Amino acid sequence: MDELRKLVEEYEAPLLGFLQELVRLKSVNGRHAEQAVAERIVAEAEKLGLNGRLIAKEPLRPNALASWGHGPRGFALVGHMDTVAAGDASLWSSPPFEPEIRNGRLYGRGTADNKAGLAIGLYTLAALRDLGQLDPNEVTLILAGVVDEESGASSELGMRYLLDEGHLPVQGAIYTYASDIVCVGHRGLLRLVLEAKGTAVHSGSDEWSQGESGVNAVTGLAAILLQLEQLKLPYEPHPAFNHLGFTMTPGTLFNGGEFESMVPAVATAVLDCRLMPGQAPEMVIEAVQSIIAAECANRPGLRVAIQVKNRLPAAAIPAEHPLAQIAQRHAQTITGQPWPIRGAGPANEGYMLIGAGIPTLPGFGPSGGNAHAPDEWVDVASLMETAVLYATIMSDYLS
């Protein structure tokens, strides 16, 4: 352990500098292609003496793969290269794409989610190579930087493409999100778009005043959303998700109305549902349809259609799985802190890896916070600590 820690500490300055470079490279999903980040990862891999290559389904959005070894036993550290937008820059204490260290924290968009994990992962591979305890003829160590995760964790361009094309021949994986738990799974996601249609009429007309004409799509849809807010659906308890349950959040996006003096004829809303393991999306959709049908019956002329926007299953490995147990044991030893084993509330691409038969921790990494919010940060000291942790877990698991 001491030798490994010494090797990792030699990489402290270049790792931090590399992470700062990645943060400066804007890769906001829907605005910037991830190409510059992918190319920078491959260049750094080659500089470290690792194998680096770009693998793309869409030319301007390549995935980055770094690897060492070519043996039958494999392990992958995975992270996504895209970020969400910075939002209102005035709410940040420093420019979001100009990484700044304050009080031991590195601030910037993408630090915790997920560029710190990528930087740590790359240098972990180099440290394990330097340590010389793993035989490159027996193991394959991979860092995968994937594209398009922030679009909804269901893209065909990133993780799904790498799996389908056979680029992740591994028996274990860690998705390198910042965390303070040993994450063994995540809830599922069902996102529905509800479109309500009514009948437009002048809001000052006699017909509207007397109830002879016009159907308000906005209030009709709002009535449905308020009922959905109270909806409770059954699910089977899961030991990794005792702190969580089924969650329905109506109206995460809402749009309606065209003009101030016009009864709205169209309104749309997004319904965000977080599913527990084993909870069928069809059951949720059926319950939503039932509420819609009842409200439309009470409001003649109101029509509401449902479109499925995102649909991801919940996924988890057993808490007793060797990967989870090894990770918890080493995390508690190395950090001196408790690391509970449990599932996470938000969905991510872990279900793709687990569904492909790869035991995966879908969130396990450095200390960080404010993902998708102003002043996103990662703890600088935890960068090296996590590199030691990743290396120790991978060595133990592959042995």
Tab-separated table of C-alpha atoms in Angstrom:
chain	number	residue	atom	x	y	z
A	1	MET	CA	0.000	0.000	0.000
A	2	ASP	CA	2.815	2.419	0.871
A	3	GLU	CA	4.554	1.783	-2.450
A	4	LEU	CA	1.298	2.342	-4.342
A	5	ARG	CA	0.585	5.546	-2.442
A	6	LYS	CA	4.080	6.818	-3.224
A	7	LEU	CA	3.612	6.086	-6.942
A	8	VAL	CA	0.233	7.827	-6.976
A	9	GLU	CA	1.580	10.872	-5.142
A	10	GLU	CA	4.206	11.307	-7.863
A	11	TYR	CA	1.309	11.903	-10.249
A	12	GLU	CA	-0.434	14.466	-8.026
A	13	ALA	CA	0.566	17.622	-9.933
A	14	PRO	CA	0.039	16.264	-13.468
A	15	LEU	CA	-3.306	14.688	-12.509
A	16	LEU	CA	-4.612	17.957	-11.085
A	17	GLY	CA	-3.337	19.899	-14.085
A	18	PHE	CA	-4.939	17.411	-16.468
A	19	LEU	CA	-8.281	17.698	-14.675
A	20	GLN	CA	-8.132	21.485	-14.903
A	21	GLU	CA	-7.538	21.188	-18.643
A	22	LEU	CA	-10.576	18.929	-19.021
A	23	VAL	CA	-12.776	21.423	-17.166
A	24	ARG	CA	-11.637	24.236	-19.464
A	25	LEU	CA	-12.662	22.185	-22.498
A	26	LYS	CA	-16.371	22.939	-22.748
A	27	SER	CA	-18.421	19.837	-23.482
A	28	VAL	CA	-21.957	20.917	-22.614
A	29	ASN	CA	-24.396	18.368	-23.981
A	30	GLY	CA	-26.324	19.752	-26.931
A	31	ARG	CA	-23.901	22.661	-27.407
A	32	HIS	CA	-20.384	21.269	-27.759
A	33	ALA	CA	-19.208	17.951	-29.147
A	34	GLU	CA	-17.014	15.926	-26.795
A	35	GLN	CA	-14.296	15.543	-29.436
A	36	ALA	CA	-11.777	17.903	-27.812
A	37	VAL	CA	-12.099	16.153	-24.446
A	38	ALA	CA	-11.769	12.711	-26.037
A	39	GLU	CA	-8.680	13.733	-27.991
A	40	ARG	CA	-7.110	15.225	-24.859
A	41	ILE	CA	-7.699	12.009	-22.902
A	42	VAL	CA	-6.120	9.895	-25.642
A	43	ALA	CA	-3.139	12.254	-25.868
A	44	GLU	CA	-2.606	12.084	-22.099
A	45	ALA	CA	-2.888	8.296	-22.178
A	46	GLU	CA	-0.197	8.045	-24.837
A	47	LYS	CA	1.981	10.503	-22.913
A	48	LEU	CA	1.731	8.169	-19.914
A	49	GLY	CA	2.700	5.172	-22.037
A	50	LEU	CA	-0.798	3.699	-22.151
A	51	ASN	CA	-2.744	2.665	-25.225
A	52	GLY	CA	-5.193	5.332	-26.343
A	53	ARG	CA	-7.760	5.378	-29.121
A	54	LEU	CA	-10.929	7.085	-30.278
A	55	ILE	CA	-13.993	4.955	-31.012
A	56	ALA	CA	-16.944	6.710	-32.619
A	57	LYS	CA	-20.371	5.917	-33.942
A	58	GLU	CA	-20.739	9.610	-34.812
A	59	PRO	CA	-17.440	11.140	-36.045
A	60	LEU	CA	-17.586	14.401	-34.090
A	61	ARG	CA	-18.542	12.621	-30.869
A	62	PRO	CA	-15.890	9.959	-30.308
A	63	ASN	CA	-15.532	7.925	-27.139
A	64	ALA	CA	-12.060	7.784	-25.590
A	65	LEU	CA	-10.490	4.486	-24.543
A	66	ALA	CA	-7.230	4.125	-22.656
A	67	SER	CA	-5.928	0.703	-21.720
A	68	TRP	CA	-3.035	-1.309	-20.384
A	69	GLY	CA	-2.580	-5.051	-20.708
A	70	HIS	CA	-4.236	-7.576	-22.984
A	71	GLY	CA	-5.161	-10.420	-20.676
A	72	PRO	CA	-8.433	-12.299	-20.151
A	73	ARG	CA	-9.302	-10.713	-16.795
A	74	GLY	CA	-10.518	-7.165	-17.289
A	75	PHE	CA	-11.700	-4.186	-15.258
A	76	ALA	CA	-13.011	-0.834	-16.483
A	77	LEU	CA	-13.189	2.593	-14.912
A	78	VAL	CA	-15.904	4.531	-16.710
A	79	GLY	CA	-16.934	8.185	-16.872
A	80	HIS	CA	-18.786	10.488	-19.220
A	81	MET	CA	-17.147	13.429	-20.951
A	82	ASP	CA	-20.194	15.669	-21.462
A	83	THR	CA	-21.596	18.054	-18.856
A	84	VAL	CA	-24.770	19.981	-18.243
A	85	ALA	CA	-24.829	23.729	-18.879
A	86	ALA	CA	-23.413	26.128	-16.312
A	87	GLY	CA	-26.659	28.067	-16.040
A	88	ASP	CA	-26.538	31.635	-14.754
A	89	ALA	CA	-22.810	32.381	-14.408
A	90	SER	CA	-23.573	35.160	-11.908
A	91	LEU	CA	-24.598	32.477	-9.401
A	92	TRP	CA	-21.087	31.000	-9.471
A	93	SER	CA	-18.337	32.261	-7.175
A	94	SER	CA	-15.860	31.918	-10.064
A	95	PRO	CA	-16.230	31.389	-13.837
A	96	PRO	CA	-17.669	27.877	-14.336
A	97	PHE	CA	-15.193	26.844	-17.032
A	98	GLU	CA	-12.142	28.411	-15.370
A	99	PRO	CA	-11.257	25.883	-12.658
A	100	GLU	CA	-10.300	27.530	-9.392
A	101	ILE	CA	-9.013	26.031	-6.146
A	102	ARG	CA	-10.421	27.496	-2.926
A	103	ASN	CA	-10.130	25.983	0.535
A	104	GLY	CA	-9.035	22.611	-0.785
A	105	ARG	CA	-11.775	22.336	-3.384
A	106	LEU	CA	-11.520	22.573	-7.160
A	107	TYR	CA	-14.540	24.429	-8.533
A	108	GLY	CA	-15.833	24.196	-12.096
A	109	ARG	CA	-18.540	22.664	-14.241
A	110	GLY	CA	-17.902	18.968	-14.683
A	111	THR	CA	-15.491	18.561	-11.773
A	112	ALA	CA	-17.628	16.129	-9.765
A	113	ASP	CA	-19.793	15.033	-12.698
A	114	ASN	CA	-17.696	13.482	-14.178
A	115	LYS	CA	-14.294	14.772	-15.265
A	116	ALA	CA	-12.508	14.191	-11.960
A	117	GLY	CA	-13.346	10.505	-12.267
A	118	LEU	CA	-11.901	10.403	-15.769
A	119	ALA	CA	-8.651	12.067	-14.705
A	120	ILE	CA	-8.287	9.843	-11.658
A	121	GLY	CA	-9.047	6.740	-13.708
A	122	LEU	CA	-6.391	7.479	-16.298
A	123	TYR	CA	-3.670	8.001	-13.719
A	124	THR	CA	-4.827	4.931	-11.791
A	125	LEU	CA	-4.018	2.817	-14.844
A	126	ALA	CA	-0.554	4.375	-15.038
A	127	ALA	CA	0.081	3.790	-11.330
A	128	LEU	CA	-0.951	0.134	-11.554
A	129	ARG	CA	1.326	-0.322	-14.543
A	130	ASP	CA	4.200	1.278	-12.612
A	131	LEU	CA	3.547	-0.857	-9.537
A	132	GLY	CA	4.383	-3.977	-11.544
A	133	GLN	CA	2.235	-6.394	-9.552
A	134	LEU	CA	-0.217	-7.170	-12.363
A	135	ASP	CA	0.799	-9.198	-15.413
A	136	PRO	CA	-0.231	-7.467	-18.671
A	137	ASN	CA	-0.630	-10.923	-20.213
A	138	GLU	CA	-3.231	-11.774	-17.579
A	139	VAL	CA	-5.214	-8.544	-17.134
A	140	THR	CA	-6.734	-5.745	-19.194
A	141	LEU	CA	-7.271	-2.392	-17.475
A	142	ILE	CA	-9.513	0.111	-19.257
A	143	LEU	CA	-10.553	3.718	-18.823
A	144	ALA	CA	-13.608	4.557	-20.931
A	145	GLY	CA	-14.664	8.161	-21.476
A	146	VAL	CA	-18.113	8.075	-23.061
A	147	VAL	CA	-20.219	10.658	-24.869
A	148	ASP	CA	-23.813	11.822	-24.502
A	149	GLU	CA	-24.668	10.611	-20.998
A	150	GLU	CA	-26.340	13.861	-19.955
A	151	SER	CA	-28.981	13.525	-22.682
A	152	GLY	CA	-30.763	10.968	-20.532
A	153	ALA	CA	-28.386	8.037	-19.993
A	154	SER	CA	-29.879	6.157	-22.932
A	155	SER	CA	-27.718	7.254	-25.867
A	156	GLU	CA	-26.686	4.876	-28.645
A	157	LEU	CA	-23.446	6.842	-29.160
A	158	GLY	CA	-21.546	6.202	-25.951
A	159	MET	CA	-21.749	3.376	-23.452
A	160	ARG	CA	-24.265	1.378	-25.480
A	161	TYR	CA	-22.039	1.568	-28.569
A	162	LEU	CA	-18.920	0.444	-26.691
A	163	LEU	CA	-20.775	-2.514	-25.202
A	164	ASP	CA	-22.445	-3.548	-28.443
A	165	GLU	CA	-19.152	-3.394	-30.336
A	166	GLY	CA	-17.302	-5.461	-27.735
A	167	HIS	CA	-14.907	-2.753	-26.533
A	168	LEU	CA	-15.419	-3.498	-22.828
A	169	PRO	CA	-14.310	-7.136	-22.327
A	170	VAL	CA	-14.261	-6.878	-18.530
A	171	GLN	CA	-15.549	-8.716	-15.463
A	172	GLY	CA	-15.963	-5.650	-13.285
A	173	ALA	CA	-16.468	-1.898	-13.579
A	174	ILE	CA	-16.800	1.310	-11.589
A	175	TYR	CA	-18.651	4.386	-12.832
A	176	THR	CA	-16.429	7.105	-11.423
A	177	TYR	CA	-18.985	9.588	-10.086
A	178	ALA	CA	-18.159	11.559	-6.950
A	179	SER	CA	-19.748	9.763	-4.010
A	180	ASP	CA	-19.660	8.971	-0.317
A	181	ILE	CA	-21.261	5.527	-0.609
A	182	VAL	CA	-20.472	2.204	-2.231
A	183	CYS	CA	-23.207	2.475	-4.829
A	184	VAL	CA	-24.453	-0.943	-5.949
A	185	GLY	CA	-27.321	0.240	-8.134
A	186	HIS	CA	-29.739	2.968	-9.083
A	187	ARG	CA	-33.456	3.510	-9.444
A	188	GLY	CA	-35.075	3.394	-12.853
A	189	LEU	CA	-36.397	6.370	-14.781
A	190	LEU	CA	-39.649	6.804	-16.651
A	191	ARG	CA	-40.174	10.239	-18.165
A	192	LEU	CA	-43.508	10.980	-19.828
A	193	VAL	CA	-44.654	13.958	-21.880
A	194	LEU	CA	-48.332	14.806	-21.458
A	195	GLU	CA	-49.940	16.929	-24.181
A	196	ALA	CA	-53.366	18.362	-23.425
A	197	LYS	CA	-55.597	19.795	-26.131
A	198	GLY	CA	-58.676	21.911	-25.588
A	199	THR	CA	-60.461	24.571	-27.610
A	200	ALA	CA	-59.310	28.173	-27.965
A	201	VAL	CA	-61.745	31.044	-27.610
A	202	HIS	CA	-61.513	34.738	-26.702
A	203	SER	CA	-61.327	34.995	-22.927
A	204	GLY	CA	-63.632	38.013	-22.997
A	205	SER	CA	-66.308	36.484	-25.211
A	206	ASP	CA	-69.887	35.747	-24.240
A	207	GLU	CA	-69.416	32.120	-25.279
A	208	TRP	CA	-66.604	31.641	-22.761
A	209	SER	CA	-68.329	33.590	-20.001
A	210	GLN	CA	-71.472	31.503	-20.377
A	211	GLY	CA	-69.631	28.206	-20.754
A	212	GLU	CA	-70.862	27.628	-24.281
A	213	SER	CA	-67.458	27.355	-25.954
A	214	GLY	CA	-63.806	26.828	-25.089
A	215	VAL	CA	-61.854	24.195	-23.185
A	216	ASN	CA	-58.861	25.328	-21.102
A	217	ALA	CA	-56.009	22.909	-21.762
A	218	VAL	CA	-53.803	24.513	-19.090
A	219	THR	CA	-56.193	24.111	-16.168
A	220	GLY	CA	-57.214	20.669	-17.381
A	221	LEU	CA	-53.611	19.507	-17.452
A	222	ALA	CA	-52.891	21.237	-14.140
A	223	ALA	CA	-55.750	19.313	-12.508
A	224	ILE	CA	-54.241	16.062	-13.769
A	225	LEU	CA	-50.778	16.992	-12.479
A	226	LEU	CA	-52.135	17.782	-9.017
A	227	GLN	CA	-53.743	14.349	-8.854
A	228	LEU	CA	-50.564	12.672	-10.060
A	229	GLU	CA	-48.644	14.414	-7.290
A	230	GLN	CA	-50.638	12.338	-4.787
A	231	LEU	CA	-50.282	9.041	-6.658
A	232	LYS	CA	-48.795	6.174	-4.649
A	233	LEU	CA	-47.907	2.918	-6.353
A	234	PRO	CA	-46.812	-0.397	-4.820
A	235	TYR	CA	-43.326	-1.827	-5.128
A	236	GLU	CA	-41.310	-4.637	-3.600
A	237	PRO	CA	-38.805	-3.489	-0.956
A	238	HIS	CA	-35.147	-3.868	-1.914
A	239	PRO	CA	-32.385	-4.025	0.722
A	240	ALA	CA	-30.133	-1.585	-1.156
A	241	PHE	CA	-32.933	0.964	-1.504
A	242	ASN	CA	-34.440	1.034	1.994
A	243	HIS	CA	-33.865	4.796	2.128
A	244	LEU	CA	-35.679	5.370	-1.169
A	245	GLY	CA	-39.020	4.639	-2.792
A	246	PHE	CA	-41.098	5.290	-5.875
A	247	THR	CA	-41.136	9.013	-6.679
A	248	MET	CA	-43.358	10.853	-9.130
A	249	THR	CA	-42.640	14.521	-9.885
A	250	PRO	CA	-45.277	16.087	-12.164
A	251	GLY	CA	-44.550	19.200	-14.188
A	252	THR	CA	-40.748	19.303	-14.176
A	253	LEU	CA	-41.351	21.162	-17.439
A	254	PHE	CA	-44.630	22.904	-18.278
A	255	ASN	CA	-45.741	24.993	-21.220
A	256	GLY	CA	-49.125	26.391	-22.144
A	257	GLY	CA	-50.953	29.377	-23.545
A	258	GLU	CA	-50.286	31.475	-26.617
A	259	PHE	CA	-51.820	34.877	-25.917
A	260	GLU	CA	-53.072	36.758	-22.870
A	261	SER	CA	-56.680	37.011	-24.045
A	262	MET	CA	-56.967	33.491	-25.463
A	263	VAL	CA	-58.202	30.409	-23.625
A	264	PRO	CA	-55.258	27.983	-23.981
A	265	ALA	CA	-55.907	25.242	-26.518
A	266	VAL	CA	-52.649	23.348	-25.904
A	267	ALA	CA	-50.511	22.605	-22.850
A	268	THR	CA	-47.625	20.200	-22.308
A	269	ALA	CA	-45.935	18.893	-19.190
A	270	VAL	CA	-43.155	16.458	-18.360
A	271	LEU	CA	-43.765	13.816	-15.719
A	272	ASP	CA	-40.620	12.457	-14.039
A	273	CYS	CA	-40.947	9.038	-12.345
A	274	ARG	CA	-38.226	7.199	-10.417
A	275	LEU	CA	-38.824	3.465	-10.342
A	276	MET	CA	-37.779	0.889	-7.787
A	277	PRO	CA	-36.214	-2.434	-8.831
A	278	GLY	CA	-38.891	-4.710	-10.231
A	279	GLN	CA	-41.409	-1.897	-10.676
A	280	ALA	CA	-42.882	-2.125	-14.177
A	281	PRO	CA	-43.142	1.080	-16.232
A	282	GLU	CA	-46.369	-0.291	-17.724
A	283	MET	CA	-48.007	-0.161	-14.302
A	284	VAL	CA	-47.088	3.503	-13.930
A	285	ILE	CA	-48.333	4.384	-17.407
A	286	GLU	CA	-51.611	2.575	-16.749
A	287	ALA	CA	-52.135	4.526	-13.516
A	288	VAL	CA	-51.424	7.821	-15.293
A	289	GLN	CA	-53.831	6.923	-18.086
A	290	SER	CA	-56.550	6.155	-15.537
A	291	ILE	CA	-56.255	9.597	-13.935
A	292	ILE	CA	-56.226	11.263	-17.352
A	293	ALA	CA	-59.337	9.392	-18.470
A	294	ALA	CA	-61.255	10.370	-15.332
A	295	GLU	CA	-60.350	14.057	-15.647
A	296	CYS	CA	-61.169	14.153	-19.360
A	297	ALA	CA	-64.566	12.648	-18.563
A	298	ASN	CA	-65.176	15.538	-16.154
A	299	ARG	CA	-64.069	18.104	-18.746
A	300	PRO	CA	-65.807	17.403	-22.067
A	301	GLY	CA	-63.588	18.407	-24.975
A	302	LEU	CA	-60.298	17.924	-23.094
A	303	ARG	CA	-57.949	15.395	-24.705
A	304	VAL	CA	-54.589	14.311	-23.289
A	305	ALA	CA	-51.967	12.160	-25.040
A	306	ILE	CA	-48.971	10.414	-23.446
A	307	GLN	CA	-45.530	10.066	-25.028
A	308	VAL	CA	-42.691	8.078	-23.439
A	309	LYS	CA	-39.565	10.246	-23.529
A	310	ASN	CA	-37.116	8.230	-21.393
A	311	ARG	CA	-37.357	4.712	-20.049
A	312	LEU	CA	-34.471	3.208	-18.081
A	313	PRO	CA	-34.705	0.188	-15.786
A	314	ALA	CA	-33.557	0.118	-12.197
A	315	ALA	CA	-30.443	-2.009	-11.775
A	316	ALA	CA	-28.360	-3.321	-8.896
A	317	ILE	CA	-25.820	-5.938	-7.943
A	318	PRO	CA	-26.173	-7.705	-4.570
A	319	ALA	CA	-24.631	-5.925	-1.600
A	320	GLU	CA	-22.840	-9.211	-0.903
A	321	HIS	CA	-21.107	-9.220	-4.297
A	322	PRO	CA	-17.300	-9.418	-3.960
A	323	LEU	CA	-16.858	-6.109	-5.804
A	324	ALA	CA	-19.065	-4.261	-3.313
A	325	GLN	CA	-17.454	-5.941	-0.315
A	326	ILE	CA	-13.907	-5.299	-1.561
A	327	ALA	CA	-14.731	-1.656	-2.314
A	328	GLN	CA	-16.272	-1.068	1.111
A	329	ARG	CA	-13.408	-2.727	2.971
A	330	HIS	CA	-10.690	-0.761	1.207
A	331	ALA	CA	-12.634	2.519	1.240
A	332	GLN	CA	-13.076	2.371	4.989
A	333	THR	CA	-9.443	1.392	5.537
A	334	ILE	CA	-7.968	4.037	3.245
A	335	THR	CA	-10.245	6.964	4.171
A	336	GLY	CA	-11.035	6.113	7.774
A	337	GLN	CA	-14.682	6.934	7.079
A	338	PRO	CA	-17.802	4.742	6.931
A	339	TRP	CA	-18.869	3.773	3.409
A	340	PRO	CA	-22.399	2.349	3.472
A	341	ILE	CA	-23.426	-0.009	0.684
A	342	ARG	CA	-26.666	1.144	-0.924
A	343	GLY	CA	-28.390	2.193	-4.127
A	344	ALA	CA	-28.614	5.694	-5.572
A	345	GLY	CA	-31.709	7.701	-6.370
A	346	PRO	CA	-30.780	9.154	-9.775
A	347	ALA	CA	-30.454	6.867	-12.784
A	348	ASN	CA	-27.263	6.586	-14.819
A	349	GLU	CA	-25.666	4.272	-17.365
A	350	GLY	CA	-24.884	1.628	-14.770
A	351	TYR	CA	-27.899	-0.367	-15.931
A	352	MET	CA	-26.230	-0.872	-19.321
A	353	LEU	CA	-23.138	-2.413	-17.740
A	354	ILE	CA	-25.077	-4.516	-15.239
A	355	GLY	CA	-27.475	-5.576	-17.990
A	356	ALA	CA	-24.489	-6.708	-20.060
A	357	GLY	CA	-23.469	-9.038	-17.238
A	358	ILE	CA	-20.674	-6.819	-15.890
A	359	PRO	CA	-20.738	-6.416	-12.084
A	360	THR	CA	-20.637	-2.646	-11.650
A	361	LEU	CA	-20.600	-0.005	-8.949
A	362	PRO	CA	-22.634	2.704	-10.745
A	363	GLY	CA	-21.263	5.505	-8.601
A	364	PHE	CA	-18.071	5.360	-6.547
A	365	GLY	CA	-15.423	8.041	-6.519
A	366	PRO	CA	-13.940	11.206	-5.056
A	367	SER	CA	-15.571	13.607	-2.641
A	368	GLY	CA	-17.523	16.286	-4.493
A	369	GLY	CA	-20.793	18.126	-4.722
A	370	ASN	CA	-23.145	20.571	-6.441
A	371	ALA	CA	-23.432	18.490	-9.595
A	372	HIS	CA	-25.891	20.199	-11.984
A	373	ALA	CA	-25.757	23.308	-9.770
A	374	PRO	CA	-23.622	26.446	-9.353
A	375	ASP	CA	-20.203	26.031	-7.718
A	376	GLU	CA	-19.789	22.363	-8.598
A	377	TRP	CA	-16.685	21.090	-6.818
A	378	VAL	CA	-14.410	18.168	-6.082
A	379	ASP	CA	-12.141	17.800	-3.068
A	380	VAL	CA	-8.519	18.064	-4.213
A	381	ALA	CA	-7.098	15.741	-1.551
A	382	SER	CA	-9.617	13.066	-2.481
A	383	LEU	CA	-8.253	12.885	-6.040
A	384	MET	CA	-5.122	11.040	-4.952
A	385	GLU	CA	-6.932	9.120	-2.238
A	386	THR	CA	-9.409	7.842	-4.820
A	387	ALA	CA	-6.623	6.839	-7.210
A	388	VAL	CA	-5.105	4.708	-4.439
A	389	LEU	CA	-8.550	3.301	-3.707
A	390	TYR	CA	-9.312	2.427	-7.335
A	391	ALA	CA	-5.929	0.780	-7.772
A	392	THR	CA	-6.302	-1.257	-4.591
A	393	ILE	CA	-9.818	-2.415	-5.478
A	394	MET	CA	-8.841	-3.377	-9.025
A	395	SER	CA	-5.769	-5.315	-7.879
A	396	ASP	CA	-7.726	-7.162	-5.209
A	397	TYR	CA	-10.721	-7.907	-7.448
A	398	LEU	CA	-8.636	-9.156	-10.366
A	399	SER	CA	-6.584	-11.350	-8.053
